[in-house]
Amino acid sequence: MNIQTAEATTPLLTIAGARATIRLNRPAVHNRIEPADLLMLGQHFAAIEANPEIRVLVLTGTGKSFSSGYHLGDMADRPNAEVTARADAPSFEGVADQLERLRVPTICRLNGGVYGGSTDLALCCDFRIGVDTAEMFMPAARLGLHYYPSGMVRYVSRLGLNAAKKLFLTAEKIQAPEMLAIGYLTEMVPAAELDARVETLAERLAAMAPLAVQGVKKSLNEIARQEFDVAGALARAKASQASEDLQEGLRAFREKRAPVFKGR
């Protein structure tokens, strides 16, 4: 995860067994998100969604920062870019929503600071494990920007109204302990322990029953957005009850061994 490349590139996707890793790769500008990066992220997410062998995604950055957010110069040139999808580039909001809706559980490996729109990109992930030197801030008010709708919903539903107001309305920078206290970080660890903790969580998530994990993730996200599809949740529950995964889980429990799920 500490590999540095000689030159900046669009986000890099690697797949190893059941785990996919996407790495933002513009370390000289703290992994600033460019329009080309949005396009590539969307393609990577689509590839992960289409691959039934993948059971967990880790999103991280190269270098000392996770990401400094969206390219402000491009936003000035294309004032609709943050919210409205265009023929020549996807919107930041659309790509963030695509990440949130991925069927597989996702971990954001916060190797450093996270700023602007990338704070929402991390919130789209199911887990955020960050170093104890991490920091974050949302500069929307300082820039004169009204944030896009789904990002504000994520802030409020995940962090609570008071924390969302503080971060959005004051543009105040906060440090890792406060990020943990408000629930932005799922876990805070020393830098030397980051990779081991991410690896442990990724392995655990990949070992769970895929139909159950993916179905429950979908239902929980619907509840958070106040869009709960009760009929859909019941259908997913019935599918899990009739699955090979459940039979394998019960056999493994009786035999006192680790289950081996096939996702069927």
mmCIF file of C-alpha atoms in Angstrom:
data_model
loop_
_atom_site.group_PDB
_atom_site.id
_atom_site.type_symbol
_atom_site.label_atom_id
_atom_site.label_comp_id
_atom_site.label_asym_id
_atom_site.label_seq_id
_atom_site.Cartn_x
_atom_site.Cartn_y
_atom_site.Cartn_z
ATOM 1 C CA MET A 1 0.000 0.000 0.000
ATOM 2 C CA ASN A 2 3.015 2.335 0.325
ATOM 3 C CA ILE A 3 4.026 1.980 -3.306
ATOM 4 C CA GLN A 4 4.735 5.326 -4.955
ATOM 5 C CA THR A 5 4.644 5.736 -8.723
ATOM 6 C CA ALA A 6 6.964 7.999 -10.680
ATOM 7 C CA GLU A 7 4.141 10.046 -12.163
ATOM 8 C CA ALA A 8 0.554 10.876 -11.389
ATOM 9 C CA THR A 9 -2.150 8.685 -12.890
ATOM 10 C CA THR A 10 -5.859 8.193 -12.704
ATOM 11 C CA PRO A 11 -6.951 5.890 -9.837
ATOM 12 C CA LEU A 12 -5.386 2.429 -9.927
ATOM 13 C CA LEU A 13 -7.397 -0.770 -9.480
ATOM 14 C CA THR A 14 -5.810 -4.013 -8.288
ATOM 15 C CA ILE A 15 -7.586 -7.273 -7.503
ATOM 16 C CA ALA A 16 -6.172 -10.006 -5.267
ATOM 17 C CA GLY A 17 -8.538 -12.862 -4.607
ATOM 18 C CA ALA A 18 -11.769 -11.546 -3.108
ATOM 19 C CA ARG A 19 -10.310 -8.088 -2.403
ATOM 20 C CA ALA A 20 -10.221 -5.107 -4.742
ATOM 21 C CA THR A 21 -8.115 -2.024 -3.974
ATOM 22 C CA ILE A 22 -8.508 1.389 -5.600
ATOM 23 C CA ARG A 23 -5.689 3.845 -4.985
ATOM 24 C CA LEU A 24 -5.903 7.556 -5.763
ATOM 25 C CA ASN A 25 -2.571 8.392 -7.337
ATOM 26 C CA ARG A 26 -1.709 12.076 -7.555
ATOM 27 C CA PRO A 27 0.533 12.417 -4.479
ATOM 28 C CA ALA A 28 2.176 15.695 -5.580
ATOM 29 C CA VAL A 29 -1.224 17.430 -5.248
ATOM 30 C CA HIS A 30 -2.399 15.301 -2.311
ATOM 31 C CA ASN A 31 -4.464 13.069 -4.602
ATOM 32 C CA ARG A 32 -6.650 15.870 -5.904
ATOM 33 C CA ILE A 33 -9.613 14.504 -7.867
ATOM 34 C CA GLU A 34 -9.544 15.497 -11.547
ATOM 35 C CA PRO A 35 -12.383 15.024 -14.076
ATOM 36 C CA ALA A 36 -10.492 12.086 -15.589
ATOM 37 C CA ASP A 37 -10.338 10.507 -12.139
ATOM 38 C CA LEU A 38 -14.122 10.643 -11.813
ATOM 39 C CA LEU A 39 -14.475 8.820 -15.113
ATOM 40 C CA MET A 40 -11.946 6.155 -14.078
ATOM 41 C CA LEU A 41 -13.473 5.713 -10.623
ATOM 42 C CA GLY A 42 -16.860 5.138 -12.230
ATOM 43 C CA GLN A 43 -15.342 2.503 -14.508
ATOM 44 C CA HIS A 44 -13.580 0.797 -11.616
ATOM 45 C CA PHE A 45 -16.774 0.713 -9.545
ATOM 46 C CA ALA A 46 -18.668 -0.792 -12.480
ATOM 47 C CA ALA A 47 -15.983 -3.469 -12.914
ATOM 48 C CA ILE A 48 -16.168 -4.376 -9.217
ATOM 49 C CA GLU A 49 -19.961 -4.507 -9.329
ATOM 50 C CA ALA A 50 -19.814 -6.907 -12.296
ATOM 51 C CA ASN A 51 -17.275 -9.279 -10.714
ATOM 52 C CA PRO A 52 -18.966 -11.790 -8.373
ATOM 53 C CA GLU A 53 -15.598 -12.958 -7.041
ATOM 54 C CA ILE A 54 -14.934 -9.611 -5.347
ATOM 55 C CA ARG A 55 -16.295 -9.408 -1.805
ATOM 56 C CA VAL A 56 -14.622 -6.293 -0.380
ATOM 57 C CA LEU A 57 -13.158 -3.018 -1.672
ATOM 58 C CA VAL A 58 -10.424 -0.910 -0.053
ATOM 59 C CA LEU A 59 -10.165 2.728 -1.178
ATOM 60 C CA THR A 60 -6.983 4.623 -0.329
ATOM 61 C CA GLY A 61 -4.455 7.182 -1.549
ATOM 62 C CA THR A 62 -0.790 7.333 -2.460
ATOM 63 C CA GLY A 63 1.554 9.328 -0.255
ATOM 64 C CA LYS A 64 0.821 11.389 2.847
ATOM 65 C CA SER A 65 -2.809 12.350 2.165
ATOM 66 C CA PHE A 66 -5.954 10.476 1.292
ATOM 67 C CA SER A 67 -7.265 13.258 -0.947
ATOM 68 C CA SER A 68 -7.413 17.045 -1.101
ATOM 69 C CA GLY A 69 -10.811 16.964 -2.807
ATOM 70 C CA TYR A 70 -12.078 17.972 -6.218
ATOM 71 C CA HIS A 71 -10.016 20.175 -8.540
ATOM 72 C CA LEU A 72 -11.266 23.682 -7.738
ATOM 73 C CA GLY A 73 -9.937 25.139 -10.985
ATOM 74 C CA ASP A 74 -12.110 22.755 -12.963
ATOM 75 C CA MET A 75 -15.096 23.578 -10.794
ATOM 76 C CA ALA A 76 -14.596 27.283 -11.547
ATOM 77 C CA ASP A 77 -14.437 26.571 -15.284
ATOM 78 C CA ARG A 78 -17.424 24.215 -15.181
ATOM 79 C CA PRO A 79 -19.740 25.474 -12.425
ATOM 80 C CA ASN A 80 -22.187 22.615 -12.904
ATOM 81 C CA ALA A 81 -19.556 19.896 -12.594
ATOM 82 C CA GLU A 82 -20.118 19.163 -8.892
ATOM 83 C CA VAL A 83 -23.821 18.495 -9.206
ATOM 84 C CA THR A 84 -24.909 17.934 -12.775
ATOM 85 C CA ALA A 85 -23.686 15.094 -14.957
ATOM 86 C CA ARG A 86 -22.417 16.166 -18.382
ATOM 87 C CA ALA A 87 -21.764 14.406 -21.660
ATOM 88 C CA ASP A 88 -17.997 14.972 -21.311
ATOM 89 C CA ALA A 89 -17.595 13.961 -17.654
ATOM 90 C CA PRO A 90 -19.512 12.372 -14.786
ATOM 91 C CA SER A 91 -20.462 14.433 -11.742
ATOM 92 C CA PHE A 92 -18.695 14.107 -8.408
ATOM 93 C CA GLU A 93 -22.050 13.452 -6.757
ATOM 94 C CA GLY A 94 -22.870 10.675 -9.201
ATOM 95 C CA VAL A 95 -19.559 8.913 -8.619
ATOM 96 C CA ALA A 96 -19.935 9.239 -4.839
ATOM 97 C CA ASP A 97 -23.437 7.756 -4.988
ATOM 98 C CA GLN A 98 -22.119 4.931 -7.157
ATOM 99 C CA LEU A 99 -19.532 4.132 -4.485
ATOM 100 C CA GLU A 100 -22.119 4.177 -1.699
ATOM 101 C CA ARG A 101 -24.358 1.795 -3.639
ATOM 102 C CA LEU A 102 -21.677 -0.802 -4.406
ATOM 103 C CA ARG A 103 -22.965 -4.237 -3.437
ATOM 104 C CA VAL A 104 -19.731 -5.208 -1.636
ATOM 105 C CA PRO A 105 -18.649 -3.774 1.723
ATOM 106 C CA THR A 106 -16.106 -0.978 1.388
ATOM 107 C CA ILE A 107 -13.253 0.238 3.591
ATOM 108 C CA CYS A 108 -11.658 3.657 3.281
ATOM 109 C CA ARG A 109 -7.995 3.425 4.305
ATOM 110 C CA LEU A 110 -7.373 7.010 5.418
ATOM 111 C CA ASN A 111 -3.612 7.238 5.196
ATOM 112 C CA GLY A 112 -3.667 10.995 5.917
ATOM 113 C CA GLY A 113 -5.711 14.145 5.576
ATOM 114 C CA VAL A 114 -9.045 14.282 3.772
ATOM 115 C CA TYR A 115 -10.519 17.522 2.492
ATOM 116 C CA GLY A 116 -13.471 18.949 0.566
ATOM 117 C CA GLY A 117 -15.455 16.589 -1.604
ATOM 118 C CA SER A 118 -13.222 13.684 -0.687
ATOM 119 C CA THR A 119 -14.606 13.811 2.854
ATOM 120 C CA ASP A 120 -17.870 12.664 1.287
ATOM 121 C CA LEU A 121 -16.103 10.053 -0.830
ATOM 122 C CA ALA A 122 -14.818 8.513 2.398
ATOM 123 C CA LEU A 123 -18.277 8.752 3.993
ATOM 124 C CA CYS A 124 -19.629 6.671 1.112
ATOM 125 C CA CYS A 125 -17.544 3.761 2.405
ATOM 126 C CA ASP A 126 -18.920 1.414 5.047
ATOM 127 C CA PHE A 127 -15.823 1.662 7.246
ATOM 128 C CA ARG A 128 -13.150 4.359 7.630
ATOM 129 C CA ILE A 129 -9.897 3.368 9.313
ATOM 130 C CA GLY A 130 -7.575 6.344 9.695
ATOM 131 C CA VAL A 131 -4.159 7.190 11.072
ATOM 132 C CA ASP A 132 -4.026 9.136 14.328
ATOM 133 C CA THR A 133 -2.447 12.101 12.509
ATOM 134 C CA ALA A 134 -5.339 12.466 10.049
ATOM 135 C CA GLU A 135 -7.313 15.693 9.741
ATOM 136 C CA MET A 136 -10.313 16.835 7.749
ATOM 137 C CA PHE A 137 -12.216 19.925 6.780
ATOM 138 C CA MET A 138 -15.121 20.875 4.557
ATOM 139 C CA PRO A 139 -14.410 24.307 2.985
ATOM 140 C CA ALA A 140 -17.771 24.770 1.222
ATOM 141 C CA ALA A 141 -18.814 27.879 3.208
ATOM 142 C CA ARG A 142 -15.387 29.455 2.793
ATOM 143 C CA LEU A 143 -15.607 28.932 -0.975
ATOM 144 C CA GLY A 144 -19.210 30.080 -1.362
ATOM 145 C CA LEU A 145 -20.430 26.637 -2.352
ATOM 146 C CA HIS A 146 -23.766 25.041 -1.470
ATOM 147 C CA TYR A 147 -23.016 21.350 -1.310
ATOM 148 C CA TYR A 148 -24.811 18.735 -3.402
ATOM 149 C CA PRO A 149 -27.855 17.011 -1.831
ATOM 150 C CA SER A 150 -26.724 13.416 -1.336
ATOM 151 C CA GLY A 151 -23.482 14.544 0.307
ATOM 152 C CA MET A 152 -25.385 16.523 2.919
ATOM 153 C CA VAL A 153 -27.672 13.555 3.539
ATOM 154 C CA ARG A 154 -24.619 11.369 4.169
ATOM 155 C CA TYR A 155 -23.109 13.904 6.574
ATOM 156 C CA VAL A 156 -26.303 14.197 8.624
ATOM 157 C CA SER A 157 -27.247 10.506 8.568
ATOM 158 C CA ARG A 158 -23.749 9.316 9.492
ATOM 159 C CA LEU A 159 -22.426 12.095 11.741
ATOM 160 C CA GLY A 160 -25.567 13.751 13.092
ATOM 161 C CA LEU A 161 -26.964 17.224 12.532
ATOM 162 C CA ASN A 162 -24.736 19.053 15.025
ATOM 163 C CA ALA A 163 -21.492 17.668 13.616
ATOM 164 C CA ALA A 164 -22.654 18.299 10.042
ATOM 165 C CA LYS A 165 -23.486 21.930 10.862
ATOM 166 C CA LYS A 166 -20.130 22.491 12.517
ATOM 167 C CA LEU A 167 -18.184 21.050 9.600
ATOM 168 C CA PHE A 168 -20.220 22.684 6.828
ATOM 169 C CA LEU A 169 -21.003 26.079 8.337
ATOM 170 C CA THR A 170 -17.677 26.891 10.019
ATOM 171 C CA ALA A 171 -15.214 25.193 7.628
ATOM 172 C CA GLU A 172 -13.268 24.346 10.784
ATOM 173 C CA LYS A 173 -10.476 21.792 10.490
ATOM 174 C CA ILE A 174 -10.707 18.900 12.954
ATOM 175 C CA GLN A 175 -8.134 16.303 13.959
ATOM 176 C CA ALA A 176 -8.259 12.522 14.133
ATOM 177 C CA PRO A 177 -9.481 12.201 17.765
ATOM 178 C CA GLU A 178 -12.483 14.413 17.023
ATOM 179 C CA MET A 179 -13.048 12.602 13.723
ATOM 180 C CA LEU A 180 -13.297 9.412 15.768
ATOM 181 C CA ALA A 181 -15.538 11.003 18.409
ATOM 182 C CA ILE A 182 -18.138 12.190 15.880
ATOM 183 C CA GLY A 183 -18.123 8.872 14.028
ATOM 184 C CA TYR A 184 -16.280 10.026 10.935
ATOM 185 C CA LEU A 185 -13.565 7.484 11.675
ATOM 186 C CA THR A 186 -14.668 3.970 12.448
ATOM 187 C CA GLU A 187 -11.248 3.325 13.962
ATOM 188 C CA MET A 188 -8.119 5.398 14.621
ATOM 189 C CA VAL A 189 -4.736 3.676 14.612
ATOM 190 C CA PRO A 190 -1.043 4.599 14.581
ATOM 191 C CA ALA A 191 0.375 4.737 11.046
ATOM 192 C CA ALA A 192 2.466 1.626 11.683
ATOM 193 C CA GLU A 193 -0.698 -0.373 12.391
ATOM 194 C CA LEU A 194 -2.866 0.925 9.547
ATOM 195 C CA ASP A 195 -2.188 -1.773 6.973
ATOM 196 C CA ALA A 196 -2.545 -4.635 9.434
ATOM 197 C CA ARG A 197 -5.875 -3.333 10.719
ATOM 198 C CA VAL A 198 -7.251 -2.754 7.218
ATOM 199 C CA GLU A 199 -6.091 -6.232 6.197
ATOM 200 C CA THR A 200 -7.765 -7.833 9.208
ATOM 201 C CA LEU A 201 -11.079 -6.094 8.553
ATOM 202 C CA ALA A 202 -10.949 -6.814 4.808
ATOM 203 C CA GLU A 203 -10.330 -10.505 5.457
ATOM 204 C CA ARG A 204 -13.177 -10.655 7.959
ATOM 205 C CA LEU A 205 -15.639 -8.971 5.603
ATOM 206 C CA ALA A 206 -14.591 -11.199 2.700
ATOM 207 C CA ALA A 207 -15.166 -14.282 4.863
ATOM 208 C CA MET A 208 -18.784 -13.392 5.673
ATOM 209 C CA ALA A 209 -21.747 -14.785 3.712
ATOM 210 C CA PRO A 210 -21.912 -12.550 0.597
ATOM 211 C CA LEU A 211 -25.697 -12.657 0.085
ATOM 212 C CA ALA A 212 -26.368 -11.709 3.683
ATOM 213 C CA VAL A 213 -23.682 -9.013 3.891
ATOM 214 C CA GLN A 214 -24.594 -7.386 0.597
ATOM 215 C CA GLY A 215 -28.319 -7.559 1.239
ATOM 216 C CA VAL A 216 -28.078 -6.089 4.740
ATOM 217 C CA LYS A 217 -25.717 -3.350 3.522
ATOM 218 C CA LYS A 218 -28.290 -2.330 0.922
ATOM 219 C CA SER A 219 -31.087 -2.268 3.485
ATOM 220 C CA LEU A 220 -29.090 -0.261 6.033
ATOM 221 C CA ASN A 221 -28.141 2.347 3.425
ATOM 222 C CA GLU A 222 -31.782 2.630 2.383
ATOM 223 C CA ILE A 223 -32.760 3.203 6.012
ATOM 224 C CA ALA A 224 -30.081 5.891 6.406
ATOM 225 C CA ARG A 225 -31.440 7.710 3.334
ATOM 226 C CA GLN A 226 -35.040 7.249 4.540
ATOM 227 C CA GLU A 227 -35.691 5.225 1.381
ATOM 228 C CA PHE A 228 -36.245 1.830 3.020
ATOM 229 C CA ASP A 229 -37.727 -0.661 0.572
ATOM 230 C CA VAL A 230 -39.384 -3.060 3.012
ATOM 231 C CA ALA A 231 -40.573 -5.389 0.253
ATOM 232 C CA GLY A 232 -37.079 -5.493 -1.220
ATOM 233 C CA ALA A 233 -35.562 -6.238 2.181
ATOM 234 C CA LEU A 234 -38.033 -9.071 2.744
ATOM 235 C CA ALA A 235 -37.207 -10.507 -0.672
ATOM 236 C CA ARG A 236 -33.496 -10.401 0.151
ATOM 237 C CA ALA A 237 -34.177 -12.049 3.515
ATOM 238 C CA LYS A 238 -36.126 -14.871 1.858
ATOM 239 C CA ALA A 239 -33.368 -15.343 -0.718
ATOM 240 C CA SER A 240 -30.792 -15.693 2.046
ATOM 241 C CA GLN A 241 -32.974 -18.256 3.853
ATOM 242 C CA ALA A 242 -33.087 -20.371 0.705
ATOM 243 C CA SER A 243 -29.392 -19.983 -0.111
ATOM 244 C CA GLU A 244 -26.505 -22.429 -0.077
ATOM 245 C CA ASP A 245 -24.721 -19.872 2.076
ATOM 246 C CA LEU A 246 -27.168 -20.429 4.944
ATOM 247 C CA GLN A 247 -26.803 -24.190 4.708
ATOM 248 C CA GLU A 248 -23.024 -23.869 4.750
ATOM 249 C CA GLY A 249 -23.161 -21.458 7.685
ATOM 250 C CA LEU A 250 -25.289 -23.858 9.715
ATOM 251 C CA ARG A 251 -23.082 -26.840 8.848
ATOM 252 C CA ALA A 252 -19.959 -24.933 9.828
ATOM 253 C CA PHE A 253 -21.553 -23.880 13.120
ATOM 254 C CA ARG A 254 -22.443 -27.485 13.949
ATOM 255 C CA GLU A 255 -19.012 -28.745 12.888
ATOM 256 C CA LYS A 256 -17.212 -25.952 14.737
ATOM 257 C CA ARG A 257 -15.242 -24.801 11.703
ATOM 258 C CA ALA A 258 -14.955 -21.680 9.596
ATOM 259 C CA PRO A 259 -17.607 -21.540 6.847
ATOM 260 C CA VAL A 260 -16.662 -21.352 3.172
ATOM 261 C CA PHE A 261 -19.289 -19.337 1.345
ATOM 262 C CA LYS A 262 -19.910 -19.364 -2.404
ATOM 263 C CA GLY A 263 -22.387 -16.509 -2.564
ATOM 264 C CA ARG A 264 -25.331 -18.600 -3.733
#
